[in-house]
XYZ file of C-alpha atoms in Angstrom:
690
model
C -0.231 -0.177 -0.118
C 1.389 3.466 -0.752
C 2.305 6.042 1.649
C -0.755 8.451 2.811
C 1.667 11.372 1.782
C 0.198 13.313 -0.373
C 1.671 13.107 -4.150
C 3.147 15.963 -5.847
C 0.551 15.390 -8.804
C -2.430 15.925 -6.629
C -1.404 19.491 -6.820
C -1.024 19.648 -10.391
C -5.008 19.442 -10.571
C -7.636 22.225 -11.715
C -9.145 23.719 -8.821
C -12.564 22.145 -9.734
C -11.094 18.459 -9.700
C -9.587 19.244 -6.888
C -12.763 20.262 -4.980
C -14.456 17.188 -6.563
C -12.049 14.794 -4.616
C -12.299 16.418 -1.603
C -16.294 16.214 -1.954
C -15.744 12.758 -1.891
C -16.212 11.977 -5.791
C -20.241 12.332 -5.105
C -22.694 12.853 -7.769
C -23.281 16.301 -7.340
C -22.523 18.272 -10.828
C -19.075 19.831 -10.207
C -18.429 22.774 -12.656
C -17.741 22.070 -16.144
C -20.295 19.219 -16.234
C -22.436 19.481 -18.844
C -25.972 20.795 -17.264
C -28.291 18.902 -19.710
C -26.430 15.631 -18.743
C -27.387 16.797 -14.784
C -30.488 17.849 -15.630
C -31.360 14.381 -17.519
C -29.903 11.875 -14.523
C -32.117 14.305 -12.103
C -35.384 13.339 -14.615
C -33.997 10.003 -14.588
C -33.930 9.456 -11.029
C -37.253 11.533 -10.227
C -38.845 8.356 -12.822
C -37.343 5.280 -10.518
C -38.898 3.271 -7.994
C -37.656 3.075 -4.342
C -35.809 0.134 -4.761
C -34.029 1.916 -8.136
C -33.287 5.132 -5.969
C -31.482 3.173 -3.468
C -29.370 1.478 -5.682
C -28.085 5.393 -6.686
C -27.796 6.363 -3.319
C -25.884 3.674 -2.340
C -23.655 4.030 -5.195
C -23.464 7.803 -4.476
C -22.199 6.451 -0.631
C -19.970 4.552 -1.977
C -18.387 6.794 -4.555
C -18.380 9.412 -1.280
C -16.343 7.090 0.750
C -14.016 6.866 -1.835
C -13.043 10.417 -2.700
C -12.465 10.851 1.205
C -9.983 7.954 1.225
C -8.337 9.314 -1.800
C -8.419 12.806 -0.062
C -6.593 11.086 2.680
C -3.694 9.188 0.647
C -5.530 5.717 1.422
C -5.488 4.961 -2.458
C -5.435 0.840 -1.646
C -9.072 1.459 0.215
C -9.957 3.911 -2.326
C -9.764 1.555 -4.981
C -11.684 -1.242 -3.530
C -14.455 1.119 -2.885
C -15.147 1.788 -6.665
C -14.695 -1.626 -7.255
C -17.776 -2.188 -4.836
C -19.425 0.614 -6.902
C -18.734 -0.806 -10.099
C -19.982 -4.082 -8.759
C -23.331 -2.227 -7.316
C -23.543 -0.765 -10.979
C -23.356 -4.105 -12.345
C -26.469 -5.568 -10.280
C -28.229 -2.441 -10.874
C -28.000 -2.448 -14.342
C -28.492 -5.870 -15.012
C -32.362 -4.815 -14.784
C -31.927 -3.416 -18.085
C -33.685 0.022 -17.026
C -32.371 2.911 -19.285
C -33.939 5.247 -16.253
C -31.647 3.577 -13.972
C -28.631 3.722 -16.533
C -28.921 7.555 -17.364
C -29.579 8.243 -13.025
C -26.479 6.430 -13.184
C -24.586 7.932 -15.820
C -22.837 11.266 -14.330
C -21.574 8.363 -11.522
C -20.002 6.059 -13.910
C -18.074 8.997 -15.636
C -16.747 9.982 -12.599
C -15.519 6.473 -12.012
C -13.739 6.332 -15.494
C -11.972 10.207 -13.950
C -11.319 8.484 -10.667
C -9.369 5.619 -12.269
C -7.360 7.758 -14.085
C -6.509 9.479 -10.936
C -5.488 6.205 -8.830
C -3.189 5.795 -11.926
C -1.404 8.671 -11.830
C -0.441 7.688 -8.194
C 1.005 4.553 -8.922
C -1.991 2.022 -8.236
C -3.049 -0.602 -10.497
C -7.010 -0.366 -11.759
C -8.581 -2.755 -14.186
C -9.663 -0.729 -17.099
C -13.627 0.750 -16.727
C -15.599 2.178 -19.682
C -18.993 3.063 -19.805
C -21.351 0.746 -20.616
C -23.896 0.982 -24.138
C -27.285 2.666 -22.658
C -29.996 -0.006 -22.370
C -32.910 -0.244 -25.183
C -36.391 0.356 -24.052
C -37.455 -3.270 -25.309
C -34.985 -4.966 -23.023
C -36.454 -2.757 -20.057
C -40.325 -3.453 -21.486
C -39.123 -7.401 -21.473
C -37.924 -7.233 -17.857
C -41.491 -5.342 -16.947
C -43.272 -8.183 -18.571
C -41.837 -11.254 -17.619
C -38.716 -10.441 -14.993
C -36.329 -10.956 -17.876
C -33.859 -8.996 -18.878
C -32.511 -8.094 -22.512
C -29.514 -10.768 -22.868
C -27.038 -8.225 -24.169
C -27.854 -6.336 -21.055
C -27.149 -8.918 -18.126
C -23.636 -7.727 -17.774
C -23.082 -4.354 -18.630
C -19.194 -4.432 -18.565
C -18.754 -7.261 -20.152
C -17.022 -7.616 -23.424
C -18.764 -6.742 -26.956
C -18.337 -10.052 -28.031
C -20.399 -12.981 -26.782
C -19.278 -15.740 -25.170
C -18.527 -18.570 -26.925
C -20.909 -21.036 -25.032
C -24.467 -19.403 -25.558
C -25.515 -18.030 -21.886
C -28.754 -18.479 -19.827
C -31.329 -16.210 -21.632
C -32.150 -14.496 -17.822
C -29.505 -14.640 -14.760
C -30.935 -17.238 -12.405
C -32.786 -19.202 -14.855
C -31.696 -22.848 -15.082
C -30.071 -23.463 -18.003
C -30.365 -28.027 -19.396
C -28.824 -29.880 -21.408
C -25.576 -31.645 -22.032
C -21.917 -30.023 -21.646
C -20.207 -30.552 -24.793
C -17.522 -32.995 -24.951
C -14.815 -32.462 -22.757
C -17.331 -30.036 -21.035
C -18.168 -29.471 -17.344
C -20.814 -31.712 -15.701
C -22.648 -29.899 -13.056
C -23.951 -33.373 -11.712
C -21.081 -35.109 -11.813
C -18.329 -32.413 -11.178
C -20.147 -28.845 -9.828
C -22.278 -30.398 -7.610
C -20.300 -32.556 -5.151
C -18.232 -29.258 -4.859
C -20.753 -27.168 -3.688
C -22.389 -30.081 -1.331
C -18.547 -30.615 0.517
C -17.568 -26.800 0.833
C -21.100 -25.420 1.417
C -23.507 -27.918 2.159
C -23.387 -27.292 6.069
C -24.489 -23.711 5.320
C -26.384 -23.567 2.293
C -27.525 -26.842 1.918
C -28.672 -28.009 5.401
C -29.508 -24.681 5.684
C -30.091 -21.361 4.265
C -27.572 -18.696 6.060
C -28.014 -15.128 4.607
C -31.126 -16.330 3.123
C -29.266 -18.402 0.263
C -29.805 -21.980 -0.407
C -28.067 -24.403 -2.595
C -30.458 -27.076 -1.896
C -31.401 -27.488 -5.564
C -29.881 -26.357 -8.994
C -32.942 -23.748 -8.820
C -32.061 -22.300 -5.636
C -28.613 -21.942 -6.699
C -29.240 -20.052 -9.556
C -32.321 -17.942 -7.906
C -29.693 -16.726 -5.610
C -29.711 -15.010 -2.069
C -32.674 -12.027 -1.449
C -29.837 -9.633 -2.866
C -29.842 -11.284 -6.524
C -28.570 -13.786 -8.224
C -24.394 -15.111 -7.835
C -23.893 -17.140 -11.244
C -24.116 -15.415 -14.295
C -23.523 -17.714 -17.149
C -20.485 -17.025 -19.468
C -19.231 -14.705 -16.804
C -16.892 -15.655 -14.274
C -16.147 -11.945 -13.165
C -19.773 -10.787 -12.498
C -20.551 -13.891 -10.589
C -20.428 -13.413 -6.878
C -20.269 -16.997 -5.876
C -16.363 -16.943 -7.878
C -15.676 -13.242 -6.262
C -16.655 -14.724 -2.806
C -14.796 -17.943 -2.653
C -11.445 -16.004 -4.552
C -11.923 -12.966 -1.463
C -11.512 -16.124 0.910
C -14.935 -14.815 2.042
C -16.550 -18.328 1.526
C -16.935 -20.876 2.161
C -16.434 -20.315 6.456
C -15.567 -22.937 9.155
C -12.509 -24.230 7.786
C -13.036 -25.640 4.527
C -11.411 -24.456 1.338
C -12.045 -24.788 -2.363
C -8.964 -25.653 -3.811
C -7.424 -23.930 -6.823
C -8.738 -27.090 -9.254
C -12.068 -27.147 -7.684
C -12.254 -23.197 -8.224
C -11.117 -23.491 -11.902
C -13.859 -26.394 -12.231
C -16.342 -23.942 -11.189
C -15.168 -21.249 -13.300
C -14.942 -23.107 -16.258
C -18.559 -24.478 -15.898
C -19.773 -21.164 -15.789
C -17.599 -19.793 -18.954
C -19.400 -23.088 -20.691
C -22.784 -21.556 -19.674
C -23.624 -23.054 -16.278
C -25.642 -25.720 -18.132
C -27.501 -28.188 -16.004
C -26.843 -31.742 -17.225
C -29.480 -33.850 -14.491
C -33.236 -33.901 -15.135
C -34.894 -32.307 -12.163
C -33.742 -29.185 -11.362
C -35.633 -28.909 -8.255
C -34.080 -32.479 -7.332
C -31.960 -32.068 -3.835
C -28.243 -31.607 -4.979
C -27.086 -34.253 -2.125
C -29.347 -36.932 -4.164
C -27.953 -35.773 -7.437
C -25.902 -38.562 -8.889
C -25.164 -38.730 -12.805
C -26.691 -41.394 -14.797
C -29.156 -42.659 -11.953
C -32.608 -41.643 -10.673
C -32.346 -38.796 -7.981
C -32.654 -40.326 -4.344
C -35.923 -39.738 -2.713
C -36.409 -37.185 0.010
C -35.173 -37.634 3.376
C -37.785 -39.113 5.857
C -38.194 -36.669 8.740
C -35.961 -37.000 11.557
C -37.555 -39.393 14.452
C -39.300 -37.398 17.620
C -36.017 -37.899 20.549
C -37.296 -38.518 24.200
C -34.739 -37.397 26.737
C -34.776 -38.335 30.356
C -35.340 -35.220 32.734
C -33.391 -34.436 35.785
C -34.438 -36.684 38.787
C -31.814 -34.727 41.569
C -30.051 -38.041 41.922
C -27.251 -37.518 39.358
C -23.565 -37.407 40.210
C -22.487 -36.022 36.680
C -23.483 -32.796 35.195
C -24.251 -32.813 31.396
C -23.864 -29.013 30.884
C -20.779 -28.524 33.464
C -18.811 -31.660 32.822
C -19.703 -33.805 29.437
C -20.592 -31.078 26.904
C -17.133 -29.013 27.484
C -15.410 -32.731 26.205
C -17.489 -32.921 23.589
C -17.313 -29.613 22.619
C -13.430 -29.616 22.864
C -12.899 -32.896 21.097
C -15.523 -33.176 18.712
C -15.533 -29.465 17.137
C -15.067 -29.161 12.988
C -16.350 -33.164 13.075
C -19.417 -32.981 14.586
C -19.824 -29.801 16.193
C -20.071 -26.703 14.087
C -19.252 -28.563 11.269
C -19.345 -27.820 7.298
C -20.459 -31.167 6.864
C -21.093 -33.489 9.960
C -19.064 -36.749 9.641
C -21.284 -40.148 9.579
C -24.753 -37.781 9.167
C -24.118 -37.175 13.080
C -24.290 -33.796 14.587
C -23.536 -33.220 18.266
C -24.310 -29.553 17.985
C -27.029 -29.973 20.710
C -28.389 -32.477 22.848
C -31.291 -33.721 20.795
C -29.352 -33.766 17.575
C -26.693 -35.893 19.746
C -29.515 -38.295 20.812
C -30.981 -38.653 17.387
C -27.371 -40.279 16.505
C -26.028 -41.001 12.653
C -26.076 -43.187 9.860
C -25.114 -45.957 12.313
C -27.663 -44.935 14.619
C -28.380 -44.045 18.161
C -24.871 -43.359 20.061
C -26.432 -43.002 23.778
C -28.467 -45.781 25.291
C -30.107 -44.586 28.660
C -28.572 -46.583 31.442
C -26.259 -48.534 29.332
C -23.211 -46.755 29.282
C -20.267 -49.057 28.590
C -22.783 -50.084 25.669
C -23.544 -47.085 24.209
C -21.880 -46.694 20.352
C -20.563 -43.097 21.999
C -18.749 -45.074 24.111
C -17.202 -47.849 22.084
C -16.642 -45.357 19.597
C -13.969 -43.648 22.207
C -12.339 -46.775 23.348
C -11.729 -47.796 19.966
C -13.731 -50.922 20.345
C -16.028 -50.173 17.162
C -15.004 -48.697 13.968
C -12.476 -45.980 13.954
C -11.698 -44.771 17.273
C -12.883 -40.821 18.010
C -11.721 -38.799 18.185
C -10.586 -38.865 14.520
C -8.215 -36.411 12.327
C -5.296 -36.803 14.312
C -6.465 -35.833 17.593
C -5.161 -37.625 20.771
C -7.672 -39.938 22.410
C -9.769 -39.256 25.578
C -8.091 -40.117 28.693
C -9.762 -42.653 30.410
C -10.943 -40.170 33.279
C -13.030 -38.265 30.497
C -14.658 -41.719 28.753
C -15.549 -43.080 32.412
C -17.267 -39.733 32.977
C -19.384 -40.002 30.107
C -20.260 -43.855 30.798
C -21.508 -42.580 34.128
C -23.502 -39.863 32.652
C -25.585 -42.269 30.379
C -25.483 -45.085 33.251
C -27.623 -42.560 35.484
C -30.011 -42.303 32.494
C -28.165 -39.431 30.180
C -30.402 -36.737 31.899
C -30.681 -33.119 31.192
C -32.758 -30.201 32.074
C -35.439 -30.056 29.296
C -34.595 -26.574 29.086
C -31.154 -27.580 27.563
C -32.141 -29.553 25.099
C -31.991 -27.427 21.871
C -29.473 -25.091 23.232
C -26.133 -25.326 21.470
C -23.231 -27.375 23.534
C -20.950 -24.655 23.107
C -23.324 -21.771 24.714
C -23.914 -24.650 27.307
C -20.398 -25.325 28.230
C -19.606 -21.394 28.362
C -23.169 -20.953 30.784
C -21.725 -23.294 32.880
C -18.119 -22.017 32.833
C -20.056 -18.519 33.962
C -22.066 -19.984 36.809
C -18.890 -20.985 38.637
C -17.093 -17.657 37.857
C -16.362 -14.767 39.311
C -16.656 -11.736 37.748
C -13.052 -10.996 38.123
C -12.825 -14.441 36.336
C -15.023 -13.171 33.402
C -13.173 -9.506 33.187
C -9.829 -11.837 33.039
C -11.257 -14.109 30.329
C -12.435 -11.174 28.253
C -8.988 -9.408 28.487
C -7.168 -12.542 27.119
C -10.144 -12.868 24.131
C -9.163 -9.283 23.658
C -5.451 -9.803 22.880
C -6.264 -12.722 20.663
C -9.006 -11.216 18.616
C -6.476 -8.253 17.661
C -3.982 -10.949 17.043
C -5.904 -12.393 14.427
C -6.935 -9.031 13.156
C -3.075 -8.348 12.573
C -2.350 -6.028 15.107
C 0.666 -5.892 17.089
C 0.016 -7.606 20.556
C 2.625 -5.691 22.087
C 1.402 -2.008 21.423
C -2.186 -3.060 22.939
C -3.839 -0.694 25.146
C -6.388 -0.626 28.070
C -8.157 1.656 29.424
C -10.830 0.886 32.141
C -13.908 2.515 33.225
C -16.975 1.590 35.470
C -18.474 -0.968 32.833
C -16.304 -1.453 30.050
C -12.471 -2.233 29.135
C -11.594 -0.453 25.663
C -9.081 -1.824 23.841
C -6.734 -0.435 20.953
C -3.581 0.255 19.599
C -4.201 4.138 19.846
C -3.376 7.022 22.161
C -4.588 6.964 25.900
C -6.623 10.096 25.366
C -8.356 8.303 22.466
C -9.259 5.297 24.616
C -10.475 7.203 27.564
C -13.002 9.449 25.298
C -14.549 6.251 23.885
C -14.863 4.555 27.352
C -16.471 7.697 28.630
C -18.724 7.924 25.504
C -19.706 4.494 26.003
C -20.696 5.018 29.711
C -23.181 7.651 28.598
C -24.603 5.911 25.910
C -25.247 2.881 28.460
C -27.020 5.898 30.895
C -29.064 6.196 27.926
C -30.660 2.667 27.298
C -33.079 3.597 30.018
C -35.821 4.122 27.147
C -35.399 0.162 26.710
C -34.166 -1.028 29.637
C -35.846 -0.422 33.422
C -33.603 1.831 35.498
C -33.752 -0.833 38.116
C -31.716 -3.090 36.292
C -29.513 0.006 34.718
C -28.899 0.335 38.701
C -27.352 -2.642 39.945
C -23.682 -2.894 40.475
C -21.207 -1.999 37.704
C -19.643 -5.399 37.765
C -22.280 -7.503 37.931
C -24.474 -5.406 34.935
C -22.134 -7.454 31.939
C -21.083 -10.359 34.814
C -17.500 -8.732 34.332
C -16.412 -5.777 32.053
C -17.421 -5.697 28.905
C -14.707 -4.990 25.900
C -14.613 -1.932 23.422
C -12.479 -2.713 20.480
C -11.104 0.643 18.542
C -9.791 0.511 15.488
C -8.908 3.345 13.931
C -9.669 2.978 10.279
C -12.799 1.572 8.584
C -9.990 -1.062 6.571
C -9.038 -2.287 10.191
C -12.775 -2.935 11.287
C -13.681 -4.805 8.058
C -10.382 -6.979 8.673
C -11.439 -7.149 12.058
C -15.192 -8.721 11.169
C -13.610 -10.746 8.483
C -10.457 -12.199 10.504
C -11.951 -12.635 14.195
C -15.819 -13.070 12.828
C -15.815 -14.842 9.441
C -17.999 -12.713 8.284
C -18.223 -8.821 5.774
C -19.670 -6.330 7.049
C -22.023 -3.794 5.486
C -20.106 -0.995 4.143
C -21.909 1.427 6.143
C -21.732 0.172 9.422
C -19.044 1.883 11.798
C -19.613 -0.238 14.912
C -21.146 -4.008 15.777
C -21.903 -5.886 19.026
C -21.392 -9.787 19.855
C -22.252 -11.607 22.847
C -22.442 -15.275 23.950
C -22.133 -15.081 27.561
C -18.345 -15.185 27.983
C -17.489 -13.051 25.108
C -19.275 -9.510 25.212
C -17.616 -6.510 23.408
C -18.377 -3.591 20.664
C -16.039 -3.123 17.906
C -16.170 0.471 16.723
C -14.062 2.962 14.163
C -12.518 5.786 16.149
C -9.491 8.049 15.675
C -7.789 11.071 17.388
C -9.453 13.076 14.453
C -12.932 11.951 15.520
C -15.155 14.316 17.440
C -16.790 13.095 20.421
C -20.062 13.756 19.030
C -19.411 11.031 16.123
C -18.271 8.579 18.526
C -21.046 8.606 20.773
C -23.105 8.233 17.482
C -21.204 5.196 16.491
C -21.514 3.972 19.852
C -25.142 4.732 21.074
C -26.644 1.846 19.313
C -24.230 -1.137 19.656
C -24.125 -0.224 23.486
C -27.713 -0.851 23.925
C -28.080 -4.072 21.789
C -25.348 -5.184 23.923
C -26.738 -4.421 26.992
C -30.311 -6.035 25.851
C -28.475 -9.229 24.632
C -26.513 -9.386 28.210
C -30.051 -9.956 29.755
C -29.691 -13.495 28.689
C -27.799 -15.302 26.353
C -31.300 -16.869 24.846
C -32.014 -13.297 23.263
C -31.938 -13.198 20.073
C -30.303 -10.597 17.462
C -33.173 -9.306 16.128
C -35.022 -8.445 19.520
C -30.978 -6.531 20.903
C -30.583 -4.881 17.291
C -33.930 -3.342 17.286
C -34.218 -2.394 20.601
C -30.755 -1.018 19.968
C -31.461 1.099 17.220
C -34.714 2.303 18.823
C -32.393 3.852 21.675
C -29.890 5.705 19.208
C -32.506 7.065 17.613
C -34.555 8.133 20.569
C -31.759 10.587 21.183
C -31.205 11.723 17.594
C -33.218 14.150 15.592
C -33.456 13.119 11.900
C -34.092 15.719 9.517
C -37.201 15.607 7.173
C -35.239 14.044 3.927
C -33.390 11.251 6.637
C -36.955 10.185 7.883
C -37.865 9.961 4.196
C -35.421 7.814 3.079
C -35.659 5.490 6.036
C -39.351 5.107 5.332
C -38.437 4.517 1.716
C -35.898 1.774 2.861
C -37.984 0.113 5.233
C -41.496 -0.086 2.970
C -38.950 -1.917 0.615
C -37.588 -3.983 3.010
C -41.313 -5.234 4.277
C -42.433 -5.651 0.807
C -39.815 -8.568 0.368
C -41.278 -10.365 3.154
C -43.647 -13.241 3.229
C -43.606 -14.610 6.773
C -42.278 -13.435 10.512
C -40.524 -16.901 10.533
C -38.350 -15.859 7.707
C -37.383 -12.775 9.234
C -37.514 -14.667 13.161
C -35.156 -17.187 11.595
C -32.459 -14.632 10.533
C -32.682 -15.451 6.496
C -32.586 -11.631 6.091
C -29.318 -10.020 4.551
C -28.328 -7.514 7.755
C -29.421 -4.019 5.874
C -33.266 -5.134 5.640
C -33.162 -7.052 9.089
C -32.081 -3.791 11.162
C -34.827 -1.846 9.879
C -37.620 -4.409 10.018
C -36.119 -5.012 13.726
C -36.012 -1.481 14.736
C -39.682 -0.754 13.512
C -41.031 -4.022 15.222
C -39.211 -3.096 18.545
C -40.973 0.162 18.294
C -44.027 -1.243 18.345
C -43.118 -2.392 21.912
C -42.605 0.730 23.384
C -46.374 1.636 22.674
C -48.893 2.404 25.590
C -50.631 -0.905 24.746
C -47.433 -3.226 24.646
C -44.946 -1.800 26.718
C -46.663 -3.122 30.248
C -46.124 -6.524 28.004
C -42.436 -5.591 26.831
C -41.331 -5.076 30.171
C -42.291 -8.296 31.972
C -40.397 -9.837 28.942
C -37.230 -8.035 30.248
C -38.465 -8.967 34.272
C -38.994 -12.653 32.996
C -35.208 -12.528 31.215
C -33.938 -11.289 34.486
C -35.249 -14.314 36.554
C -33.421 -16.834 34.145
C -36.492 -17.865 31.915
C -35.631 -18.548 28.041
C -36.315 -15.614 25.474
C -39.283 -17.603 23.673
C -41.268 -18.644 27.032
C -40.640 -15.115 28.394
C -42.426 -13.253 25.205
C -44.920 -15.721 25.260
C -45.920 -15.396 28.704
C -45.970 -11.360 28.591
C -47.226 -10.793 24.916
C -49.917 -14.125 24.580
C -48.112 -15.095 21.652
C -44.926 -16.571 19.673
C -42.369 -14.062 18.481
C -43.463 -15.348 15.204
C -47.032 -14.505 15.495
C -46.482 -11.393 16.660
C -44.775 -10.637 13.881
C -46.824 -11.865 11.250
C -49.733 -9.670 13.355
C -47.781 -6.553 12.807
C -46.829 -6.897 9.428
C -50.325 -7.802 8.770
C -51.228 -4.448 10.541
C -48.412 -2.646 8.660
C -48.991 -3.896 5.188
């Protein structure tokens, strides 16, 4: 990366161009721009629907960020932001809308100039040119059937078409047998996707994206299609693999596998099976698809009798989490069909049948596997075998009936172990553990742990490779933000002893640049955060932190604004590990917005975005289960949580928090307080809103 010092070439620019850079390469017309083009862009923008307007505003925000980064000498970051703006334009123009093209034309021309300026600074950039305007007939086709003009599927594609005909519509399954030597989806692509992505996107639908069938793969997540036949550059599936963002959980796509995926897309992304709706895991070339799996057998687990000498939560679960992770717990693909993520799944067993026979410890398959008496000894993968003490402990637990608290049956085992540790740990021990985690997290994100500094306040330990004054300023703003959460958290809870509010000091990670913040999310949490985020939170009992972008250049008010929502959300989440993310996020936004007066244009923009987000929802289950992208989920969560604070619902809402403080699980606390499940409440709210 180049130094942040300003190149002498910058001072050779004309005054108006320099002013344009300082303004952030925004879409506002500058001196010298043809007024008719600006007028045409404004007229085109006025014709757009809410979704298209949001696309234009999002791209404008990216351009402004890129300009700010360029002005500060952060040329590599500016290039990355411009690349993102280009990808946003690519997705927007795939609709084939001439009006959207006209509204974005000034921005696309600015990108051409911005690229030239970056080249002057010695930054290598890919070539970029403004694509041709889509035809009116292409737009009419899109409106009539949701299809785009084939020539406009990728507005930045070369003028010559790909050698193999592409799908006429992005996301529409192509059929037919690949040419000789071509890549088979059934025989080559499907196995790669199943092995690398199955745990999150076949067995589940993380991020709202399912790979369960070929049809679902080509449909893509709610944000849009991820495969453009004939175009690997525009296919987000390839981009996320090449950047290392996917797959997560330890699995990696090999260079050979990536080449296979690229070749398949370049050849037209064809499907050579008989039915695009068949499960990917059932596809076998030249055979009849396997029947759909039967629903899992209902599992019966014995409740505690009070006579047990071994506790599953505090003694057995930690052994399993430490030794079975990656293969059977938090696994991309469960080995032998056995998932041990929860007690219910552990008792259900795997391909070899049930592994626990209550009352018969030494005869249970789990114990026999651990002793090496049946098949391969567990744990596998080169891990050392369990010692006799641990195996005997597991056997004794099974002999005593394999009993557990019914409330723990569906709780993830890693959460159970954390809860058990927390129940036995002092607040000082929790604070120390969080300090160790802070050092680990900063090291993972590439920071020099020897330079890491800390400042402690009443409720927080603030960490960062920044000045002591900044750490203190962040701590003061965090304490102030916590007290302002009284709009959603009863004052009686805010007044409890400081060391018990978060069960120890909560951590705040100060990251001086947006790039550092993004790298932290990627390396520590294994995810990408939305471009407009400046802070976020995490709580699982042991981990309790807020990550925030803050530097010595920021005013206290700016830091306060960035912390407000995340601190409030962390405070809500810390009421119970069972609090769902939508509940904590929504209340955090409500608490933050209650202290900020938005102007009319900001309110209008928020309302337009909310209308768009709600309009895509089919049911409350989709939202409650976290199947929406965070940008949409956050808006909806805030609107739903705002309804809790009305005069009609406030008493029930306060009862939820009171029940949580008494140790009741969230769903139980919600039903007892609101006389409805969270899904039923949301469905009723959604019907009322619509």
